[in-house]
Tab-separated table of C-alpha atoms and ligand atoms in Angstrom:
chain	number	residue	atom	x	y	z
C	294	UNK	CA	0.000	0.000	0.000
C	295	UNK	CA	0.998	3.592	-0.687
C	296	UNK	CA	0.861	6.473	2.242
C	297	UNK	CA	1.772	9.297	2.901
C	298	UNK	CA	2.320	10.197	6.570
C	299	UNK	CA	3.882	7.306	7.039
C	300	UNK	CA	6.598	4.230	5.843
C	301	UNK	CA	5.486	0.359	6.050
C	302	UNK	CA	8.585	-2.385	5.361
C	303	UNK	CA	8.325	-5.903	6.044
C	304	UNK	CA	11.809	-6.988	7.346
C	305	UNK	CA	10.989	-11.087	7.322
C	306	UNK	CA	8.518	-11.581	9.445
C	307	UNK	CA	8.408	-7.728	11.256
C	308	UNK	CA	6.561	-5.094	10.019
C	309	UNK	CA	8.617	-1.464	10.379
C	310	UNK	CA	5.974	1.214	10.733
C	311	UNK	CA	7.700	4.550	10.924
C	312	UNK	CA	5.824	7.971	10.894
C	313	UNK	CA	6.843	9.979	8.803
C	314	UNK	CA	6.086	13.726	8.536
C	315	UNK	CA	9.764	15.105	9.700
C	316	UNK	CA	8.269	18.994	9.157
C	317	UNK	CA	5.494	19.214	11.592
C	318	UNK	CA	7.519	16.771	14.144
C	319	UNK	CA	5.386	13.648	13.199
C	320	UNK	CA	1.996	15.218	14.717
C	321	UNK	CA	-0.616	12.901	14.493
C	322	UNK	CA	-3.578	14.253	12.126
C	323	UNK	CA	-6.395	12.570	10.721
C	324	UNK	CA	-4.222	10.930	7.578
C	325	UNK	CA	-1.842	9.809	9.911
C	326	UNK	CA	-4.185	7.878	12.071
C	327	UNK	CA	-6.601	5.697	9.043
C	328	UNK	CA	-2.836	5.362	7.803
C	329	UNK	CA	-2.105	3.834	10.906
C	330	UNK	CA	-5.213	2.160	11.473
C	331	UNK	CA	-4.574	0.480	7.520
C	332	UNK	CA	-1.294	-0.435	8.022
C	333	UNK	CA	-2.112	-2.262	11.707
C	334	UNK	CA	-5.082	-3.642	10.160
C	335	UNK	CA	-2.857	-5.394	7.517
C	336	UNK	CA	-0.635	-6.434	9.798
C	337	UNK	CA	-2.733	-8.105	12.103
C	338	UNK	CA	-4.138	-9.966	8.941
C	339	UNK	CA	-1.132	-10.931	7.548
C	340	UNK	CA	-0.291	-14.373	8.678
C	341	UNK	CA	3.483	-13.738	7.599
C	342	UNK	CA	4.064	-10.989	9.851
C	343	UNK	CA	4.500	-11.742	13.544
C	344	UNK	CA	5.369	-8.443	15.126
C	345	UNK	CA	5.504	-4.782	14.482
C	346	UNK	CA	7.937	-1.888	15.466
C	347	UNK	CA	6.345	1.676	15.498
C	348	UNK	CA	8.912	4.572	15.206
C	349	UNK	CA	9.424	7.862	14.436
C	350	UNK	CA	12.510	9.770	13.836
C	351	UNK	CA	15.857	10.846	16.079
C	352	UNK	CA	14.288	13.731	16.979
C	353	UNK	CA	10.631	12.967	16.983
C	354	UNK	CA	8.459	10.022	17.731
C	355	UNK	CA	5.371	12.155	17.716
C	356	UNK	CA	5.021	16.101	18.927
C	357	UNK	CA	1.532	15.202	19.555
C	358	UNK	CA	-1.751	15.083	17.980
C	359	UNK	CA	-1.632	17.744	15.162
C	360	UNK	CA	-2.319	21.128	16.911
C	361	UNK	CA	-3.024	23.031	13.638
C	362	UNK	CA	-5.739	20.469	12.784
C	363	UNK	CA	-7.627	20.682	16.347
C	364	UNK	CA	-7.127	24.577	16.670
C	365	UNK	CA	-10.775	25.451	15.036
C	366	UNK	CA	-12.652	22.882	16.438
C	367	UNK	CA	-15.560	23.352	18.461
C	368	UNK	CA	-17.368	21.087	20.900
C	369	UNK	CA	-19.915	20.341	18.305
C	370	UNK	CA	-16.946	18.788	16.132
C	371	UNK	CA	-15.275	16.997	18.370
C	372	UNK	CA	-18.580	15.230	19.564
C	373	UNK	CA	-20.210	14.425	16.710
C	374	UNK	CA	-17.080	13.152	14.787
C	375	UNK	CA	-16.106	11.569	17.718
C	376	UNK	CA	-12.581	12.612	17.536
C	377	UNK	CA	-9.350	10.402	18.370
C	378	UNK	CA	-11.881	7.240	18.396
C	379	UNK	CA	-10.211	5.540	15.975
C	380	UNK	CA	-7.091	5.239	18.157
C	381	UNK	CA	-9.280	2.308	19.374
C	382	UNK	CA	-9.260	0.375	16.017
C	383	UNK	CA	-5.213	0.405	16.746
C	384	UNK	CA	-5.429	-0.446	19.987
C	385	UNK	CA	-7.453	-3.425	18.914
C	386	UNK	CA	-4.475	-5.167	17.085
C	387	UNK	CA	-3.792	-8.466	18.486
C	388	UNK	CA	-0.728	-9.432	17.700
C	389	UNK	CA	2.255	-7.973	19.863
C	390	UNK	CA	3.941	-4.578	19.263
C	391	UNK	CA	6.270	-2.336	20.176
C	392	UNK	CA	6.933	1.266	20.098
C	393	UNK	CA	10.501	2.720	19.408
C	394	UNK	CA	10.807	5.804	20.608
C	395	UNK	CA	13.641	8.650	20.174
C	396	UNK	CA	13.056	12.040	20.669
C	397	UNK	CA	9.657	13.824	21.899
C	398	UNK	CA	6.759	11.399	22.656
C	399	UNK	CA	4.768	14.648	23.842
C	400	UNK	CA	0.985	14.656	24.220
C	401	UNK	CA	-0.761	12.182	21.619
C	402	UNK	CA	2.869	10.933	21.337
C	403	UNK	CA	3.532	9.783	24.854
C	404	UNK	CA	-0.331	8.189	24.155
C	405	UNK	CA	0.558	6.463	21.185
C	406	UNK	CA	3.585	4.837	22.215
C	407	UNK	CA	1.883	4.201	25.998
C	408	UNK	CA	-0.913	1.851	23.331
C	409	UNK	CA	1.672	-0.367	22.420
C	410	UNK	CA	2.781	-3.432	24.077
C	411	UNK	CA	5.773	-2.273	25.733
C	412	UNK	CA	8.190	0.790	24.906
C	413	UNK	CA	11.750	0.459	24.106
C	414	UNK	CA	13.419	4.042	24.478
C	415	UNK	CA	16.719	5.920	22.794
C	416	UNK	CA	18.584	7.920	25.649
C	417	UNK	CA	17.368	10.425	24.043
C	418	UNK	CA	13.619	10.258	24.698
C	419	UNK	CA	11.096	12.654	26.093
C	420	UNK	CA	8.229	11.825	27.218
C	421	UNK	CA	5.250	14.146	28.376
C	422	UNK	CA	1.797	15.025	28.578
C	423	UNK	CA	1.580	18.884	27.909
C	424	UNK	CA	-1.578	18.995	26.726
C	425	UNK	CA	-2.640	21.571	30.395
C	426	UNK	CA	-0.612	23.962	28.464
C	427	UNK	CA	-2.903	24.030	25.429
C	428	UNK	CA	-6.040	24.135	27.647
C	429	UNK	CA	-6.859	20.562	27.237
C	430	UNK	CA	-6.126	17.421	28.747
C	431	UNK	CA	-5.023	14.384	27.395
C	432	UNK	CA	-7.662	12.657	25.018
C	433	UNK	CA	-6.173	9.199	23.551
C	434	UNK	CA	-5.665	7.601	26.865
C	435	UNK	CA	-3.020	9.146	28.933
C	436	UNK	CA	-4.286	10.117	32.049
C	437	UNK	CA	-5.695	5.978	32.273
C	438	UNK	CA	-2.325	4.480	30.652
C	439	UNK	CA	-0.083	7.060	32.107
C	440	UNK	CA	-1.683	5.984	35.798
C	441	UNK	CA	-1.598	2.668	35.447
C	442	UNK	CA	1.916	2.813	34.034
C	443	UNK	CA	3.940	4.776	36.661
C	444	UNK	CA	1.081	5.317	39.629
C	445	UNK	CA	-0.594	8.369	40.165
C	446	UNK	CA	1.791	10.445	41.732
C	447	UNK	CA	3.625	10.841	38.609
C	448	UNK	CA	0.950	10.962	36.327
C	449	UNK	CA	-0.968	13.831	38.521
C	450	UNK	CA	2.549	15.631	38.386
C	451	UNK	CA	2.908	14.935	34.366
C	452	UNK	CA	0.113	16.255	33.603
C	453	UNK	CA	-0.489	19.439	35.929
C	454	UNK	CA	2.563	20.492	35.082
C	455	UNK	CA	3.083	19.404	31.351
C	456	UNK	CA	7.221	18.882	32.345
C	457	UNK	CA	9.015	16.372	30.320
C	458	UNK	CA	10.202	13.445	31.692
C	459	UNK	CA	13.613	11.904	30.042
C	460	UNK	CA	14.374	8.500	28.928
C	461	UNK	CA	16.201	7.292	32.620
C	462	UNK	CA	13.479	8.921	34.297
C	463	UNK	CA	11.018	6.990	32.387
C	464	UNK	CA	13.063	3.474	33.229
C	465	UNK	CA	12.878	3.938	36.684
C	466	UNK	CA	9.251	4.558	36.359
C	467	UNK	CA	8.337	1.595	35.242
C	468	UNK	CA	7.376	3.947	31.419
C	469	UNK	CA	9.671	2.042	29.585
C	470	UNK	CA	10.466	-1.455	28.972
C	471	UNK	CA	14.297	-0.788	28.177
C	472	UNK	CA	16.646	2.009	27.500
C	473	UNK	CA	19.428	1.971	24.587
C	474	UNK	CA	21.855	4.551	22.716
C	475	UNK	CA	19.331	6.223	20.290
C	476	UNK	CA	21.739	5.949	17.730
C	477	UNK	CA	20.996	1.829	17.940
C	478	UNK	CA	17.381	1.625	18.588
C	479	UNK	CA	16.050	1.218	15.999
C	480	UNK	CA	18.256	-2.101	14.906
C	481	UNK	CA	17.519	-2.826	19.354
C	482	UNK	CA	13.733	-3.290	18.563
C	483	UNK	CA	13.798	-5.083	15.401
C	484	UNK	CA	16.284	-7.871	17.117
C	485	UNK	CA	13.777	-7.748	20.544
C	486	UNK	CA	10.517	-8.085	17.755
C	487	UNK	CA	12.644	-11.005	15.733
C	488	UNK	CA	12.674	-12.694	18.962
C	489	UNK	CA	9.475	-12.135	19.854
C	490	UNK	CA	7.922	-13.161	15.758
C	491	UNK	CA	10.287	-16.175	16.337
C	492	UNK	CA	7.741	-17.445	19.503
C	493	UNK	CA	4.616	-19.443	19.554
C	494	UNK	CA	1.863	-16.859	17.598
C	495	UNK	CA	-1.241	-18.298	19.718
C	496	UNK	CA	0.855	-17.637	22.767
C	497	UNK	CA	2.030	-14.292	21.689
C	498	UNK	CA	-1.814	-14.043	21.341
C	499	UNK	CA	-2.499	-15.527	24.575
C	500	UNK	CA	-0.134	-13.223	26.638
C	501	UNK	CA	-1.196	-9.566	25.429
C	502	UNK	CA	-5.149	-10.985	26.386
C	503	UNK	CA	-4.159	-11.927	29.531
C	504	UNK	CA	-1.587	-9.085	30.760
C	505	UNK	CA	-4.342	-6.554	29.197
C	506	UNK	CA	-6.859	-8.355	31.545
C	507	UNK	CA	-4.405	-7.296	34.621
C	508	UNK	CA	-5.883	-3.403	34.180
C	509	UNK	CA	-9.550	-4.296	33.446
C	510	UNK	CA	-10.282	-7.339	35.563
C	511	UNK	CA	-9.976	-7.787	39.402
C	512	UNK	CA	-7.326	-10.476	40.598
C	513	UNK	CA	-9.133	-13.642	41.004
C	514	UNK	CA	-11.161	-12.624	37.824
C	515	UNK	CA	-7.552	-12.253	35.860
C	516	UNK	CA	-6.442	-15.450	37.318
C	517	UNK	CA	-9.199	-17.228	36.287
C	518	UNK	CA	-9.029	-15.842	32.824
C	519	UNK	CA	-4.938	-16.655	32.723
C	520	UNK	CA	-5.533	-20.266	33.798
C	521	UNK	CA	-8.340	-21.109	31.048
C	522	UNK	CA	-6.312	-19.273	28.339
C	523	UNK	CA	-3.387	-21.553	29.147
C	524	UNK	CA	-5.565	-24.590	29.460
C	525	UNK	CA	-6.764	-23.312	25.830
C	526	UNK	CA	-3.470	-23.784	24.592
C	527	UNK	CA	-3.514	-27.320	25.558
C	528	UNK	CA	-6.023	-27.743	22.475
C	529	UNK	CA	-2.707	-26.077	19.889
C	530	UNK	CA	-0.414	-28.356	18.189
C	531	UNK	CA	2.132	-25.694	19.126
C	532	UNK	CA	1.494	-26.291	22.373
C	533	UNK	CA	2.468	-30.431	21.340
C	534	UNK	CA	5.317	-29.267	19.724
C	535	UNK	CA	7.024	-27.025	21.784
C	536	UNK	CA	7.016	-29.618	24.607
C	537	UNK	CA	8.671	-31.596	22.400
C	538	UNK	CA	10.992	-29.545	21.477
C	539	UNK	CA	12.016	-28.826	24.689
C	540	UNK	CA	11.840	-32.777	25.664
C	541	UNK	CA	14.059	-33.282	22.622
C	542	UNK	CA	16.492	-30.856	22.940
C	543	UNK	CA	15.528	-28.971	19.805
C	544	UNK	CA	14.238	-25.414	18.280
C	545	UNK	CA	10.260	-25.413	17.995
C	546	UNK	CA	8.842	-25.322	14.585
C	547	UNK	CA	5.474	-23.373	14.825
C	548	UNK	CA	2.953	-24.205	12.757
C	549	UNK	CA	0.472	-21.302	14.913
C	550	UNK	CA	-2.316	-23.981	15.078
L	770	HXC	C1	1.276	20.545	14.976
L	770	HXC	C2	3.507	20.729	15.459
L	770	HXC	C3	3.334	20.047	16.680
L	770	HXC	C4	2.011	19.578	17.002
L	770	HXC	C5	5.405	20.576	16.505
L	770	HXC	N1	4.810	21.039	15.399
L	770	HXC	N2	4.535	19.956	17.304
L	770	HXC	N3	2.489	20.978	14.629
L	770	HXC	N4	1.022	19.861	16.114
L	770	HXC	N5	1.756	18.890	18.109
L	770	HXC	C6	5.417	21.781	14.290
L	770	HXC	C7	5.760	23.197	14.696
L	770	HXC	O1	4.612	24.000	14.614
L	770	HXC	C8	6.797	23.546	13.676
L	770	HXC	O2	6.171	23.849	12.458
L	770	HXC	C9	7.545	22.220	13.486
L	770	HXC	O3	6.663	21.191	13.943
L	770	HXC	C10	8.808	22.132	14.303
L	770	HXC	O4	8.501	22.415	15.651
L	770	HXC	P1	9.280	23.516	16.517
L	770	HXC	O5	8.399	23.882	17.641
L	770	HXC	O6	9.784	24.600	15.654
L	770	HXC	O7	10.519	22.643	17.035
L	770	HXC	P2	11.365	22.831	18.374
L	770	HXC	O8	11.586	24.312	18.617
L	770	HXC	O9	12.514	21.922	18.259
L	770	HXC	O10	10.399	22.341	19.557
L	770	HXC	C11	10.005	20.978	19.657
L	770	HXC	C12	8.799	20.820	20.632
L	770	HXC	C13	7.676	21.788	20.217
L	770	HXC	C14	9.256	21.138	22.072
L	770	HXC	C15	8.364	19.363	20.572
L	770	HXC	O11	7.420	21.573	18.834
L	770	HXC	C16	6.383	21.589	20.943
L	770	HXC	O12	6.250	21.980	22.093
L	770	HXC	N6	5.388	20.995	20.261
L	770	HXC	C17	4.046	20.835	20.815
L	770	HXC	C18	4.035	19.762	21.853
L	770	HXC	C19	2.637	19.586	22.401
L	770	HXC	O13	2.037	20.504	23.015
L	770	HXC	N7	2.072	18.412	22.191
L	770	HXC	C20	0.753	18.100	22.668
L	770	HXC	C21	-0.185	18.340	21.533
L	770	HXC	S1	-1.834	18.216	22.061
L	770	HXC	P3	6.562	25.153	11.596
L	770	HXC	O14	5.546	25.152	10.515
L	770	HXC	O15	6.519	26.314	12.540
L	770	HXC	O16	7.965	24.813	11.142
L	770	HXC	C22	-2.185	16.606	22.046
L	770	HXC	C23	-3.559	16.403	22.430
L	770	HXC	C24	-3.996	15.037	22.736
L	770	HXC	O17	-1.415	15.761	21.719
L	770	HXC	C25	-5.414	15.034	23.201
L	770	HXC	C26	-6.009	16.306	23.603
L	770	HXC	C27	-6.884	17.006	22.628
């Protein structure tokens, strides 16, 4: 497919999604997200493609939703158009990705790469929700993900004060999954999605369900969920062959039935 906001390669069995509007600091407008939505919508049908790595550039994984594009709108616009709802249709992907991030991840930004399934940071990442600042608030999930990612505290602070938060910062937090020199991340998160196209796809499945579960479900609820999904995987023949693997001291060879 051809776009224009943003780049799509398959590298084997990853998908390389970088944004890709370098003069207005990647902001997210409307193109940018049915781009998105398309290009996470093929991957998630594309049998050949196991796991996805969503970047930006060095200096800029996203400045934000685009400012310029929400400046005019009114209440009436916002409502009835729904706006930023389609963020959900990405957040629905169910196979596992990751968000590479180098640079700003400000506002809509710090939200996109807070939808993925984990964050793996340059040393050169900023991360913050200055959306106060505009007279707004966060509106693709931040306050929630924020929260539930580093505990309120932090996410009060973030967001009343719209302050930036840098890449060690966000480590210790509990933001980000893992911290490397910006100059290697990209080449960091392909290897770390290679490994993770190279597992069991049901179980790749089966583990975003369940950790997802941990924020929406109380415990025993969760648990309960966990322990059928991995009784569900009894029923795979990847499941049959994995243990054999394992039994015969040999790589698995996935078949993701
Ligand atoms: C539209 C943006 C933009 C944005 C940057 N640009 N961020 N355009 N929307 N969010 C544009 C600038 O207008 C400028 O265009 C070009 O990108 C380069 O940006 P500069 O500001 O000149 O770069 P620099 O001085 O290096 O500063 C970088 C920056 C700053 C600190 C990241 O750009 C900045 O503060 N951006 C806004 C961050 C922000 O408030 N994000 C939250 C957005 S609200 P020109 O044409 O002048 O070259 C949001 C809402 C979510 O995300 C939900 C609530 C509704």
């Amino acid at each position: 497919a051809d776009y224009n906001t943003i780049l799509v390669e398959q590298r084997d069995a990853v998908t390389l999604v970088t944004l890709n509007r370098p003069h207005a600091l990647n902001a997210l407008n409307s193109e940018v997200l049915s781009e998105l939505i398309a290009a996470f919508t093929a991957y998630d049908d594309d049998p050949s493609q196991r796991c996805l790595v969503l970047t930006g550039s060095e200096k800029a994984f996203a400045a934000g939703a685009d400012i310029k594009e929400m400046q005019a709108q009114g209440f009436a616009d916002m409502y009835s158009s729904n706006f930023f709802a389609g963020w959900e249709q990405v957040t629905a992907t169910r196979k596992p990705w990751i968000a590479a991030v180098s640079g700003y991840a400000l506002g809509g930004g710090c939200e996109v790469a807070m939808m993925a399934d984990f964050i793996i940071a340059g040393d050169n990442a900023k991360f913050g929700q200055p959306e106060i600042k505009l007279g707004v608030t966060p509106g693709m999930g931040g306050s929630q993900r924020l929260a539930s990612a580093i505990g309120k505290s932090k996410a009060m602070e973030m967001c009343l004060t719209g302050r930036m938060m840098d890449a060690a910062e966000a480590e210790r937090a509990g933001l980000v999954a893992r911290v490397v020199p910006a100059s290697d991340l990209v080449e960091e998160a392909l290897k770390t999605a290679a490994q993770i196209a190279a597992m069991p796809p049901l179980a790749a499945i089966a583990v975003k369900e369940m950790v997802n579960t941990a924020e929406e479900l109380p415990l025993e609820q969760g648990i309960r969920f966990e322990r059928r999904l991995f009784h569900g995987l009894f029923g795979t023949e990847d499941q049959k062959e994995g243990m054999a693997a394992f039994v015969e001291k040999r790589p698995g060879n996935w078949t993701g039935r």
